Amino acid sequence: MAANTNELNDMTKKLYMSMGIDEKVYDFCNEIWNGLEERFDKIRKVSEFNQAKVLKAMQDNKVSEACLLGTTGYGYNDIGRDKLEAVYASIFHTEDALVRPQITCGTHALALALMSNLRPGDELLAPAGKPYDTLEEVIGIRPSKGSLAEYGVTYRQVDLFEDGSFDYESIKKAINDKTKLVAIQRSKGYQTRPTFSVEKIGELISFVKGIKSDVIVMVDNCYGEFVETIEPSDVGADMVVGSLIKNPGGGLAPIGGYIAGKKECVENAAYRLTSPGLGKEVGASLGILPQFYQGLFLSPNVTASALMGAIFAANIYEKLGFSVLPNGIEERYDIIQAITFNDPKLLTSFCEGIQYAAPVDSYVTPEPWDMPGYDSQVIMAAGAFVSGSSIELSADGPLREPYSVFFQGGLTWQHAKFGIMKTLAVMYEKGLVTLTN
Ligand SMILES: *Cc1c(COP(=O)(O)O)cnc(C)c1O
């Protein structure tokens, strides 16, 4: 006979306790979980919309069984690859898209978008503060071989106001004859500023284009895909760029990046990725297309699971008195949750908990290391099926003040929930936190 709800709860609790979750931790967390149903319902509604959007794009473009086959060698006439790019263009409402396993990661996709659309003498403007850490070397903010700076592309940056709003007056002053491309990052990355809503990004784009209409606006869309019902390309971005081992890969894509946007921008990127003259025509997809298609199909639901995990974490750690960004009740625009511990022990304990909750490598303890592209040591927890995938339950944080952890992902909400409980269980076991219900 099937168990009733109470029996099921007891069974699950017992199983969790056998997996190292103290009863007090479970009770504390579960009460918070139960209070979040209304939030979760809204997230499910957004994911229902986005699931239909993805499905419609696949149907409208007549994705067929033959699209899943893939090619080898040069990859001429790879209909599955070409159709996938058409599907991305439909979803993002753009003229074209480049979606390839030859784009190795998000940084590569962003570097590609920038380097292919900027020419010597052009200027790049970041109107909303410092871009993601790894882009510092792409741009040449930190001197690096092959940077845009080495090619004679200059860079200008306008910082956000203290409250995270745009400094429109300084942005206006920063735009000049040389300004060719404007780069906006949707997600907060490793900063403690709010993530921008698509609507807010749209306001900034309108402002910039009102001053210089032919400027190219690129949005770093990492971690933002399918969190809202619209994307930055719906509010005037000429290019949206992201990684397939984050949201749009749905946990299945084992590599890859995308650039969706204006035909000319995508064309420039394709000529840079392969070769002038070859562009999108070459680039075998090998056997990867089923994962790209299926991952994209699952992405709205996976993104929703990650969002539920993030909200759960925010509410738990907020209740324990830590500063959390976003806070427990505010609207979400990406899947990242930042928690500020002001204490390296808590930061490392959090990452240990995520690691111990993983399906892969759960028995190892994460250690801080000097990660390429970052200027301080970073601790990372990820027992992922795809190495380094951060749509899977993962946490990382630079070992520097104020010892904030950036937590994201969860292929299923069930796993995200367990992982967060595990982070608290590690801290509780070490006596680093006290729980009062
Ligand atoms: C992850 C991320 C990147 C870089 O992507 P990688 O795949 O790690 O190279 C760039 N920008 C933002 C906002 C990101 O979150």
GROMACS .gro file of C-alpha atoms and ligand atoms in nm:
model
  452
    1MET     CA    1   0.000   0.000   0.000
    2ALA     CA    2   0.125   0.351  -0.080
    3ALA     CA    3   0.246   0.556   0.215
    4ASN     CA    4   0.043   0.861   0.315
    5THR     CA    5   0.197   1.207   0.332
    6ASN     CA    6   0.300   1.189   0.697
    7GLU     CA    7   0.456   0.849   0.652
    8LEU     CA    8   0.643   0.975   0.346
    9ASN     CA    9   0.776   1.274   0.537
   10ASP     CA   10   0.898   1.047   0.815
   11MET     CA   11   1.060   0.808   0.570
   12THR     CA   12   1.243   1.090   0.392
   13LYS     CA   13   1.353   1.247   0.720
   14LYS     CA   14   1.493   0.914   0.841
   15LEU     CA   15   1.678   0.867   0.513
   16TYR     CA   16   1.823   1.219   0.534
   17MET     CA   17   1.932   1.153   0.893
   18SER     CA   18   2.113   0.843   0.772
   19MET     CA   19   2.289   1.071   0.522
   20GLY     CA   20   2.431   1.302   0.788
   21ILE     CA   21   2.153   1.556   0.835
   22ASP     CA   22   2.097   1.614   1.206
   23GLU     CA   23   1.731   1.607   1.307
   24LYS     CA   24   1.749   1.966   1.434
   25VAL     CA   25   1.891   2.080   1.103
   26TYR     CA   26   1.620   1.896   0.914
   27ASP     CA   27   1.339   2.042   1.124
   28PHE     CA   28   1.481   2.393   1.098
   29CYS     CA   29   1.517   2.369   0.721
   30ASN     CA   30   1.192   2.192   0.652
   31GLU     CA   31   0.987   2.453   0.828
   32ILE     CA   32   1.142   2.715   0.603
   33TRP     CA   33   1.081   2.503   0.294
   34ASN     CA   34   0.714   2.467   0.381
   35GLY     CA   35   0.676   2.844   0.401
   36LEU     CA   36   0.796   2.898   0.045
   37GLU     CA   37   0.516   2.733  -0.151
   38GLU     CA   38   0.374   3.059  -0.287
   39ARG     CA   39   0.714   3.164  -0.424
   40PHE     CA   40   0.766   2.825  -0.578
   41ASP     CA   41   0.430   2.840  -0.747
   42LYS     CA   42   0.528   3.158  -0.932
   43ILE     CA   43   0.855   2.996  -1.040
   44ARG     CA   44   0.667   2.696  -1.174
   45LYS     CA   45   0.444   2.929  -1.376
   46VAL     CA   46   0.744   3.105  -1.533
   47SER     CA   47   0.900   2.768  -1.617
   48GLU     CA   48   0.573   2.651  -1.771
   49PHE     CA   49   0.580   2.954  -2.000
   50ASN     CA   50   0.943   2.901  -2.090
   51GLN     CA   51   0.893   2.530  -2.150
   52ALA     CA   52   0.625   2.617  -2.403
   53LYS     CA   53   0.853   2.878  -2.561
   54VAL     CA   54   1.128   2.620  -2.608
   55LEU     CA   55   0.888   2.354  -2.732
   56LYS     CA   56   0.729   2.594  -2.980
   57ALA     CA   57   1.072   2.693  -3.114
   58MET     CA   58   1.157   2.327  -3.171
   59GLN     CA   59   0.824   2.258  -3.338
   60ASP     CA   60   0.822   2.574  -3.551
   61ASN     CA   61   1.169   2.490  -3.678
   62LYS     CA   62   1.065   2.131  -3.749
   63VAL     CA   63   1.333   1.962  -3.545
   64SER     CA   64   1.349   1.605  -3.673
   65GLU     CA   65   1.518   1.281  -3.579
   66ALA     CA   66   1.781   1.346  -3.845
   67CYS     CA   67   1.879   1.665  -3.660
   68LEU     CA   68   2.016   1.455  -3.377
   69LEU     CA   69   2.270   1.268  -3.587
   70GLY     CA   70   2.561   1.508  -3.624
   71THR     CA   71   2.860   1.521  -3.856
   72THR     CA   72   3.237   1.463  -3.856
   73GLY     CA   73   3.529   1.626  -4.036
   74TYR     CA   74   3.452   1.969  -4.177
   75GLY     CA   75   3.090   1.943  -4.080
   76TYR     CA   76   2.947   2.081  -4.404
   77ASN     CA   77   2.568   2.062  -4.423
   78ASP     CA   78   2.524   1.975  -4.058
   79ILE     CA   79   2.147   2.017  -4.051
   80GLY     CA   80   2.119   1.941  -3.681
   81ARG     CA   81   2.371   2.210  -3.592
   82ASP     CA   82   2.213   2.465  -3.825
   83LYS     CA   83   1.865   2.387  -3.697
   84LEU     CA   84   1.973   2.412  -3.335
   85GLU     CA   85   2.106   2.758  -3.410
   86ALA     CA   86   1.771   2.845  -3.567
   87VAL     CA   87   1.596   2.717  -3.253
   88TYR     CA   88   1.814   2.940  -3.034
   89ALA     CA   89   1.738   3.235  -3.261
   90SER     CA   90   1.364   3.163  -3.225
   91ILE     CA   91   1.384   3.144  -2.846
   92PHE     CA   92   1.585   3.464  -2.814
   93HIS     CA   93   1.392   3.637  -3.095
   94THR     CA   94   1.714   3.718  -3.277
   95GLU     CA   95   1.810   3.706  -3.644
   96ASP     CA   96   2.071   3.438  -3.595
   97ALA     CA   97   2.269   3.238  -3.341
   98LEU     CA   98   2.596   3.053  -3.307
   99VAL     CA   99   2.573   2.749  -3.078
  100ARG     CA  100   2.878   2.528  -3.089
  101PRO     CA  101   3.078   2.273  -2.893
  102GLN     CA  102   3.387   2.450  -3.034
  103ILE     CA  103   3.300   2.741  -2.804
  104THR     CA  104   3.474   2.601  -2.499
  105CYS     CA  105   3.309   2.798  -2.215
  106GLY     CA  106   3.130   3.118  -2.127
  107THR     CA  107   3.445   3.327  -2.121
  108HIS     CA  108   3.532   3.202  -2.468
  109ALA     CA  109   3.186   3.290  -2.598
  110LEU     CA  110   3.215   3.641  -2.453
  111ALA     CA  111   3.570   3.687  -2.580
  112LEU     CA  112   3.457   3.570  -2.922
  113ALA     CA  113   3.165   3.813  -2.929
  114LEU     CA  114   3.392   4.101  -2.829
  115MET     CA  115   3.698   4.024  -3.039
  116SER     CA  116   3.499   3.957  -3.354
  117ASN     CA  117   3.294   4.274  -3.333
  118LEU     CA  118   3.564   4.518  -3.225
  119ARG     CA  119   3.842   4.652  -3.450
  120PRO     CA  120   4.165   4.837  -3.367
  121GLY     CA  121   4.082   5.193  -3.267
  122ASP     CA  122   3.738   5.100  -3.133
  123GLU     CA  123   3.642   5.149  -2.772
  124LEU     CA  124   3.456   4.908  -2.547
  125LEU     CA  125   3.236   5.056  -2.275
  126ALA     CA  126   3.119   4.881  -1.961
  127PRO     CA  127   2.843   5.114  -1.836
  128ALA     CA  128   2.741   4.901  -1.538
  129GLY     CA  129   3.064   4.837  -1.355
  130LYS     CA  130   3.347   4.591  -1.377
  131PRO     CA  131   3.274   4.284  -1.586
  132TYR     CA  132   3.325   3.925  -1.474
  133ASP     CA  133   3.674   3.839  -1.341
  134THR     CA  134   3.782   3.631  -1.640
  135LEU     CA  135   3.699   3.914  -1.880
  136GLU     CA  136   3.960   4.137  -1.720
  137GLU     CA  137   4.227   3.951  -1.912
  138VAL     CA  138   4.020   3.938  -2.230
  139ILE     CA  139   3.984   4.315  -2.222
  140GLY     CA  140   4.333   4.378  -2.088
  141ILE     CA  141   4.232   4.541  -1.760
  142ARG     CA  142   4.488   4.298  -1.625
  143PRO     CA  143   4.762   4.278  -1.891
  144SER     CA  144   4.739   3.951  -2.080
  145LYS     CA  145   4.864   3.800  -2.403
  146GLY     CA  146   4.619   3.844  -2.687
  147SER     CA  147   4.395   4.085  -2.499
  148LEU     CA  148   4.181   4.344  -2.674
  149ALA     CA  149   4.421   4.607  -2.540
  150GLU     CA  150   4.709   4.443  -2.731
  151TYR     CA  151   4.504   4.482  -3.048
  152GLY     CA  152   4.449   4.851  -2.986
  153VAL     CA  153   4.094   4.832  -2.853
  154THR     CA  154   4.053   5.075  -2.566
  155TYR     CA  155   3.828   5.027  -2.266
  156ARG     CA  156   3.621   5.256  -2.053
  157GLN     CA  157   3.416   5.171  -1.747
  158VAL     CA  158   3.146   5.351  -1.554
  159ASP     CA  159   3.083   5.214  -1.209
  160LEU     CA  160   2.742   5.168  -1.055
  161PHE     CA  161   2.623   5.392  -0.778
  162GLU     CA  162   2.651   5.254  -0.426
  163ASP     CA  163   2.289   5.132  -0.439
  164GLY     CA  164   2.350   4.939  -0.761
  165SER     CA  165   2.177   5.187  -0.992
  166PHE     CA  166   2.319   5.320  -1.320
  167ASP     CA  167   2.521   5.642  -1.326
  168TYR     CA  168   2.348   5.778  -1.637
  169GLU     CA  169   2.530   6.110  -1.638
  170SER     CA  170   2.874   5.949  -1.638
  171ILE     CA  171   2.763   5.695  -1.898
  172LYS     CA  172   2.659   5.978  -2.126
  173LYS     CA  173   2.999   6.143  -2.081
  174ALA     CA  174   3.181   5.815  -2.147
  175ILE     CA  175   3.019   5.755  -2.486
  176ASN     CA  176   3.230   5.905  -2.764
  177ASP     CA  177   3.313   5.870  -3.136
  178LYS     CA  178   3.517   5.558  -3.072
  179THR     CA  179   3.255   5.376  -2.864
  180LYS     CA  180   3.164   5.072  -3.071
  181LEU     CA  181   3.040   4.814  -2.826
  182VAL     CA  182   2.871   4.832  -2.489
  183ALA     CA  183   2.894   4.529  -2.259
  184ILE     CA  184   2.639   4.471  -1.986
  185GLN     CA  185   2.651   4.179  -1.745
  186ARG     CA  186   2.310   4.060  -1.630
  187SER     CA  187   2.421   3.851  -1.334
  188LYS     CA  188   2.618   3.979  -1.039
  189GLY     CA  189   2.901   3.730  -1.093
  190TYR     CA  190   3.144   3.749  -0.802
  191GLN     CA  191   3.029   4.093  -0.697
  192THR     CA  192   2.792   4.192  -0.424
  193ARG     CA  193   2.567   4.410  -0.638
  194PRO     CA  194   2.214   4.324  -0.740
  195THR     CA  195   2.155   4.128  -1.060
  196PHE     CA  196   1.978   4.337  -1.321
  197SER     CA  197   1.630   4.249  -1.436
  198VAL     CA  198   1.580   4.227  -1.810
  199GLU     CA  199   1.356   4.532  -1.783
  200LYS     CA  200   1.633   4.731  -1.618
  201ILE     CA  201   1.883   4.620  -1.881
  202GLY     CA  202   1.631   4.741  -2.140
  203GLU     CA  203   1.626   5.087  -1.984
  204LEU     CA  204   2.003   5.107  -1.999
  205ILE     CA  205   2.007   4.991  -2.361
  206SER     CA  206   1.749   5.252  -2.459
  207PHE     CA  207   1.952   5.522  -2.289
  208VAL     CA  208   2.277   5.419  -2.458
  209LYS     CA  209   2.115   5.385  -2.802
  210GLY     CA  210   1.946   5.721  -2.753
  211ILE     CA  211   2.291   5.875  -2.738
  212LYS     CA  212   2.454   5.659  -3.004
  213SER     CA  213   2.211   5.454  -3.208
  214ASP     CA  214   2.462   5.239  -3.398
  215VAL     CA  215   2.644   5.112  -3.091
  216ILE     CA  216   2.643   4.732  -3.047
  217VAL     CA  217   2.507   4.619  -2.712
  218MET     CA  218   2.623   4.282  -2.585
  219VAL     CA  219   2.471   4.126  -2.276
  220ASP     CA  220   2.655   3.862  -2.077
  221ASN     CA  221   2.352   3.643  -2.014
  222CYS     CA  222   2.528   3.379  -1.800
  223TYR     CA  223   2.294   3.232  -1.535
  224GLY     CA  224   2.002   3.445  -1.650
  225GLU     CA  225   1.845   3.228  -1.919
  226PHE     CA  226   1.483   3.126  -1.852
  227VAL     CA  227   1.468   3.295  -1.512
  228GLU     CA  228   1.226   3.548  -1.656
  229THR     CA  229   0.982   3.520  -1.945
  230ILE     CA  230   1.186   3.764  -2.156
  231GLU     CA  231   1.557   3.778  -2.240
  232PRO     CA  232   1.784   4.080  -2.297
  233SER     CA  233   1.745   4.034  -2.674
  234ASP     CA  234   1.376   4.116  -2.625
  235VAL     CA  235   1.468   4.461  -2.496
  236GLY     CA  236   1.719   4.572  -2.757
  237ALA     CA  237   2.042   4.379  -2.695
  238ASP     CA  238   2.225   4.311  -3.023
  239MET     CA  239   2.395   4.003  -2.881
  240VAL     CA  240   2.323   3.777  -2.585
  241VAL     CA  241   2.600   3.544  -2.484
  242GLY     CA  242   2.621   3.251  -2.248
  243SER     CA  243   2.757   2.912  -2.151
  244LEU     CA  244   2.599   2.574  -2.216
  245ILE     CA  245   2.729   2.432  -1.891
  246LYS     CA  246   2.500   2.680  -1.721
  247ASN     CA  247   2.124   2.725  -1.768
  248PRO     CA  248   2.061   2.661  -2.140
  249GLY     CA  249   2.252   2.332  -2.145
  250GLY     CA  250   2.003   2.195  -1.893
  251GLY     CA  251   2.277   1.992  -1.725
  252LEU     CA  252   2.316   1.766  -2.028
  253ALA     CA  253   2.540   1.971  -2.255
  254PRO     CA  254   2.898   1.866  -2.170
  255ILE     CA  255   3.059   2.177  -2.328
  256GLY     CA  256   2.965   2.474  -2.538
  257GLY     CA  257   2.857   2.833  -2.560
  258TYR     CA  258   2.616   3.044  -2.758
  259ILE     CA  259   2.587   3.386  -2.912
  260ALA     CA  260   2.241   3.489  -3.029
  261GLY     CA  261   2.187   3.821  -3.198
  262LYS     CA  262   2.190   4.039  -3.506
  263LYS     CA  263   2.293   3.858  -3.822
  264GLU     CA  264   2.602   4.071  -3.872
  265CYS     CA  265   2.724   4.027  -3.513
  266VAL     CA  266   2.678   3.651  -3.528
  267GLU     CA  267   2.847   3.636  -3.868
  268ASN     CA  268   3.149   3.825  -3.734
  269ALA     CA  269   3.167   3.581  -3.443
  270ALA     CA  270   3.148   3.282  -3.677
  271TYR     CA  271   3.432   3.414  -3.894
  272ARG     CA  272   3.642   3.460  -3.586
  273LEU     CA  273   3.557   3.120  -3.437
  274THR     CA  274   3.644   2.927  -3.752
  275SER     CA  275   3.809   3.138  -4.021
  276PRO     CA  276   3.739   3.431  -4.250
  277GLY     CA  277   3.564   3.284  -4.550
  278LEU     CA  278   3.443   2.975  -4.365
  279GLY     CA  279   3.225   3.113  -4.085
  280LYS     CA  280   2.925   2.903  -3.986
  281GLU     CA  281   2.968   2.657  -4.272
  282VAL     CA  282   3.225   2.443  -4.092
  283GLY     CA  283   3.241   2.296  -3.744
  284ALA     CA  284   3.133   1.935  -3.705
  285SER     CA  285   2.892   1.876  -3.420
  286LEU     CA  286   3.024   1.519  -3.374
  287GLY     CA  287   2.782   1.328  -3.152
  288ILE     CA  288   2.684   1.610  -2.924
  289LEU     CA  289   2.354   1.732  -3.069
  290PRO     CA  290   2.118   1.508  -2.868
  291GLN     CA  291   2.257   1.655  -2.546
  292PHE     CA  292   2.235   2.010  -2.680
  293TYR     CA  293   1.874   1.967  -2.789
  294GLN     CA  294   1.759   1.768  -2.488
  295GLY     CA  295   1.943   1.993  -2.245
  296LEU     CA  296   1.781   2.300  -2.396
  297PHE     CA  297   1.445   2.126  -2.372
  298LEU     CA  298   1.497   2.053  -2.000
  299SER     CA  299   1.649   2.391  -1.923
  300PRO     CA  300   1.336   2.581  -1.812
  301ASN     CA  301   1.261   2.313  -1.553
  302VAL     CA  302   1.622   2.278  -1.440
  303THR     CA  303   1.647   2.656  -1.406
  304ALA     CA  304   1.332   2.653  -1.193
  305SER     CA  305   1.483   2.387  -0.966
  306ALA     CA  306   1.797   2.594  -0.924
  307LEU     CA  307   1.586   2.899  -0.841
  308MET     CA  308   1.394   2.710  -0.574
  309GLY     CA  309   1.724   2.600  -0.419
  310ALA     CA  310   1.856   2.955  -0.422
  311ILE     CA  311   1.545   3.091  -0.250
  312PHE     CA  312   1.558   2.812   0.007
  313ALA     CA  313   1.922   2.893   0.085
  314ALA     CA  314   1.850   3.264   0.113
  315ASN     CA  315   1.572   3.207   0.362
  316ILE     CA  316   1.773   2.968   0.576
  317TYR     CA  317   2.085   3.180   0.601
  318GLU     CA  318   1.890   3.500   0.639
  319LYS     CA  319   1.710   3.347   0.936
  320LEU     CA  320   2.049   3.258   1.083
  321GLY     CA  321   2.148   3.624   1.064
  322PHE     CA  322   2.379   3.629   0.761
  323SER     CA  323   2.359   3.885   0.488
  324VAL     CA  324   2.217   3.724   0.175
  325LEU     CA  325   2.187   3.860  -0.178
  326PRO     CA  326   1.919   3.849  -0.307
  327ASN     CA  327   1.731   3.845   0.023
  328GLY     CA  328   1.467   3.586   0.109
  329ILE     CA  329   1.173   3.767  -0.045
  330GLU     CA  330   1.293   3.972  -0.340
  331GLU     CA  331   1.237   3.896  -0.708
  332ARG     CA  332   1.508   3.687  -0.879
  333TYR     CA  333   1.684   3.767  -1.205
  334ASP     CA  334   1.947   3.492  -1.206
  335ILE     CA  335   2.006   3.162  -1.028
  336ILE     CA  336   2.294   3.282  -0.812
  337GLN     CA  337   2.268   3.316  -0.439
  338ALA     CA  338   2.535   3.506  -0.252
  339ILE     CA  339   2.576   3.457   0.122
  340THR     CA  340   2.826   3.667   0.312
  341PHE     CA  341   2.987   3.488   0.604
  342ASN     CA  342   3.270   3.728   0.701
  343ASP     CA  343   3.450   3.414   0.810
  344PRO     CA  344   3.661   3.175   0.600
  345LYS     CA  345   3.556   2.877   0.816
  346LEU     CA  346   3.190   2.923   0.731
  347LEU     CA  347   3.269   2.974   0.363
  348THR     CA  348   3.467   2.651   0.345
  349SER     CA  349   3.206   2.462   0.551
  350PHE     CA  350   2.935   2.568   0.310
  351CYS     CA  351   3.138   2.440   0.015
  352GLU     CA  352   3.210   2.115   0.201
  353GLY     CA  353   2.838   2.062   0.252
  354ILE     CA  354   2.765   2.107  -0.119
  355GLN     CA  355   3.046   1.866  -0.203
  356TYR     CA  356   2.929   1.603   0.047
  357ALA     CA  357   2.580   1.625  -0.106
  358ALA     CA  358   2.704   1.554  -0.458
  359PRO     CA  359   2.627   1.244  -0.665
  360VAL     CA  360   2.990   1.234  -0.785
  361ASP     CA  361   3.300   1.279  -0.563
  362SER     CA  362   3.092   1.321  -0.248
  363TYR     CA  363   3.373   1.176  -0.036
  364VAL     CA  364   3.632   1.443  -0.117
  365THR     CA  365   3.689   1.770   0.067
  366PRO     CA  366   3.727   2.084  -0.145
  367GLU     CA  367   4.040   2.297  -0.097
  368PRO     CA  368   4.111   2.657  -0.207
  369TRP     CA  369   4.330   2.683  -0.519
  370ASP     CA  370   4.477   2.936  -0.762
  371MET     CA  371   4.229   2.914  -1.045
  372PRO     CA  372   4.336   3.047  -1.388
  373GLY     CA  373   4.171   3.379  -1.465
  374TYR     CA  374   4.103   3.475  -1.102
  375ASP     CA  375   4.317   3.706  -0.892
  376SER     CA  376   4.268   3.541  -0.552
  377GLN     CA  377   4.236   3.182  -0.438
  378VAL     CA  378   3.898   3.025  -0.501
  379ILE     CA  379   3.725   2.740  -0.319
  380MET     CA  380   3.485   2.537  -0.530
  381ALA     CA  381   3.250   2.255  -0.455
  382ALA     CA  382   3.113   2.056  -0.739
  383GLY     CA  383   3.059   1.688  -0.762
  384ALA     CA  384   2.917   1.721  -1.106
  385PHE     CA  385   2.844   1.482  -1.391
  386VAL     CA  386   2.990   1.747  -1.621
  387SER     CA  387   3.318   1.878  -1.485
  388GLY     CA  388   3.285   2.235  -1.364
  389SER     CA  389   2.919   2.256  -1.461
  390SER     CA  390   2.752   2.519  -1.250
  391ILE     CA  391   2.393   2.444  -1.348
  392GLU     CA  392   2.456   2.139  -1.132
  393LEU     CA  393   2.453   2.202  -0.759
  394SER     CA  394   2.773   2.394  -0.696
  395ALA     CA  395   2.924   2.662  -0.479
  396ASP     CA  396   3.230   2.873  -0.506
  397GLY     CA  397   3.381   3.176  -0.351
  398PRO     CA  398   3.702   3.372  -0.361
  399LEU     CA  399   3.904   3.347  -0.039
  400ARG     CA  400   3.898   3.718   0.033
  401GLU     CA  401   3.693   3.960   0.238
  402PRO     CA  402   3.400   3.947   0.294
  403TYR     CA  403   3.410   3.567   0.244
  404SER     CA  404   3.098   3.541   0.038
  405VAL     CA  405   2.990   3.215  -0.115
  406PHE     CA  406   2.820   3.211  -0.452
  407PHE     CA  407   2.589   2.920  -0.470
  408GLN     CA  408   2.399   2.801  -0.775
  409GLY     CA  409   2.238   2.517  -0.960
  410GLY     CA  410   2.058   2.199  -0.885
  411LEU     CA  411   1.940   1.974  -1.166
  412THR     CA  412   1.641   1.886  -0.949
  413TRP     CA  413   1.490   2.085  -0.662
  414GLN     CA  414   1.508   1.773  -0.449
  415HIS     CA  415   1.884   1.766  -0.481
  416ALA     CA  416   1.916   2.141  -0.428
  417LYS     CA  417   1.713   2.108  -0.108
  418PHE     CA  418   1.927   1.825   0.022
  419GLY     CA  419   2.249   2.009  -0.065
  420ILE     CA  420   2.149   2.321   0.126
  421MET     CA  421   2.049   2.118   0.429
  422LYS     CA  422   2.388   1.949   0.410
  423THR     CA  423   2.571   2.285   0.419
  424LEU     CA  424   2.398   2.370   0.743
  425ALA     CA  425   2.457   2.020   0.879
  426VAL     CA  426   2.834   2.063   0.832
  427MET     CA  427   2.834   2.397   1.014
  428TYR     CA  428   2.613   2.259   1.290
  429GLU     CA  429   2.837   1.957   1.340
  430LYS     CA  430   3.142   2.182   1.371
  431GLY     CA  431   2.961   2.399   1.625
  432LEU     CA  432   2.979   2.707   1.400
  433VAL     CA  433   2.607   2.782   1.417
  434THR     CA  434   2.333   2.742   1.676
  435LEU     CA  435   1.977   2.661   1.578
  436THR     CA  436   1.678   2.797   1.761
  437ASN     CA  437   1.344   2.726   1.603
  438LIG     C1  438   3.027   3.192  -1.555
  438LIG     C2  439   3.028   3.330  -1.604
  438LIG     C3  440   3.114   3.371  -1.703
  438LIG     C4  441   3.222   3.285  -1.760
  438LIG     O1  442   3.183   3.159  -1.798
  438LIG     P1  443   3.286   3.036  -1.789
  438LIG     O2  444   3.210   2.928  -1.854
  438LIG     O3  445   3.315   3.011  -1.645
  438LIG     O4  446   3.407   3.074  -1.865
  438LIG     C5  447   3.104   3.502  -1.747
  438LIG     N1  448   3.014   3.586  -1.694
  438LIG     C6  449   2.930   3.550  -1.596
  438LIG     C7  450   2.834   3.649  -1.540
  438LIG     C8  451   2.935   3.422  -1.548
  438LIG     O5  452   2.851   3.385  -1.451
   0.00000   0.00000   0.00000
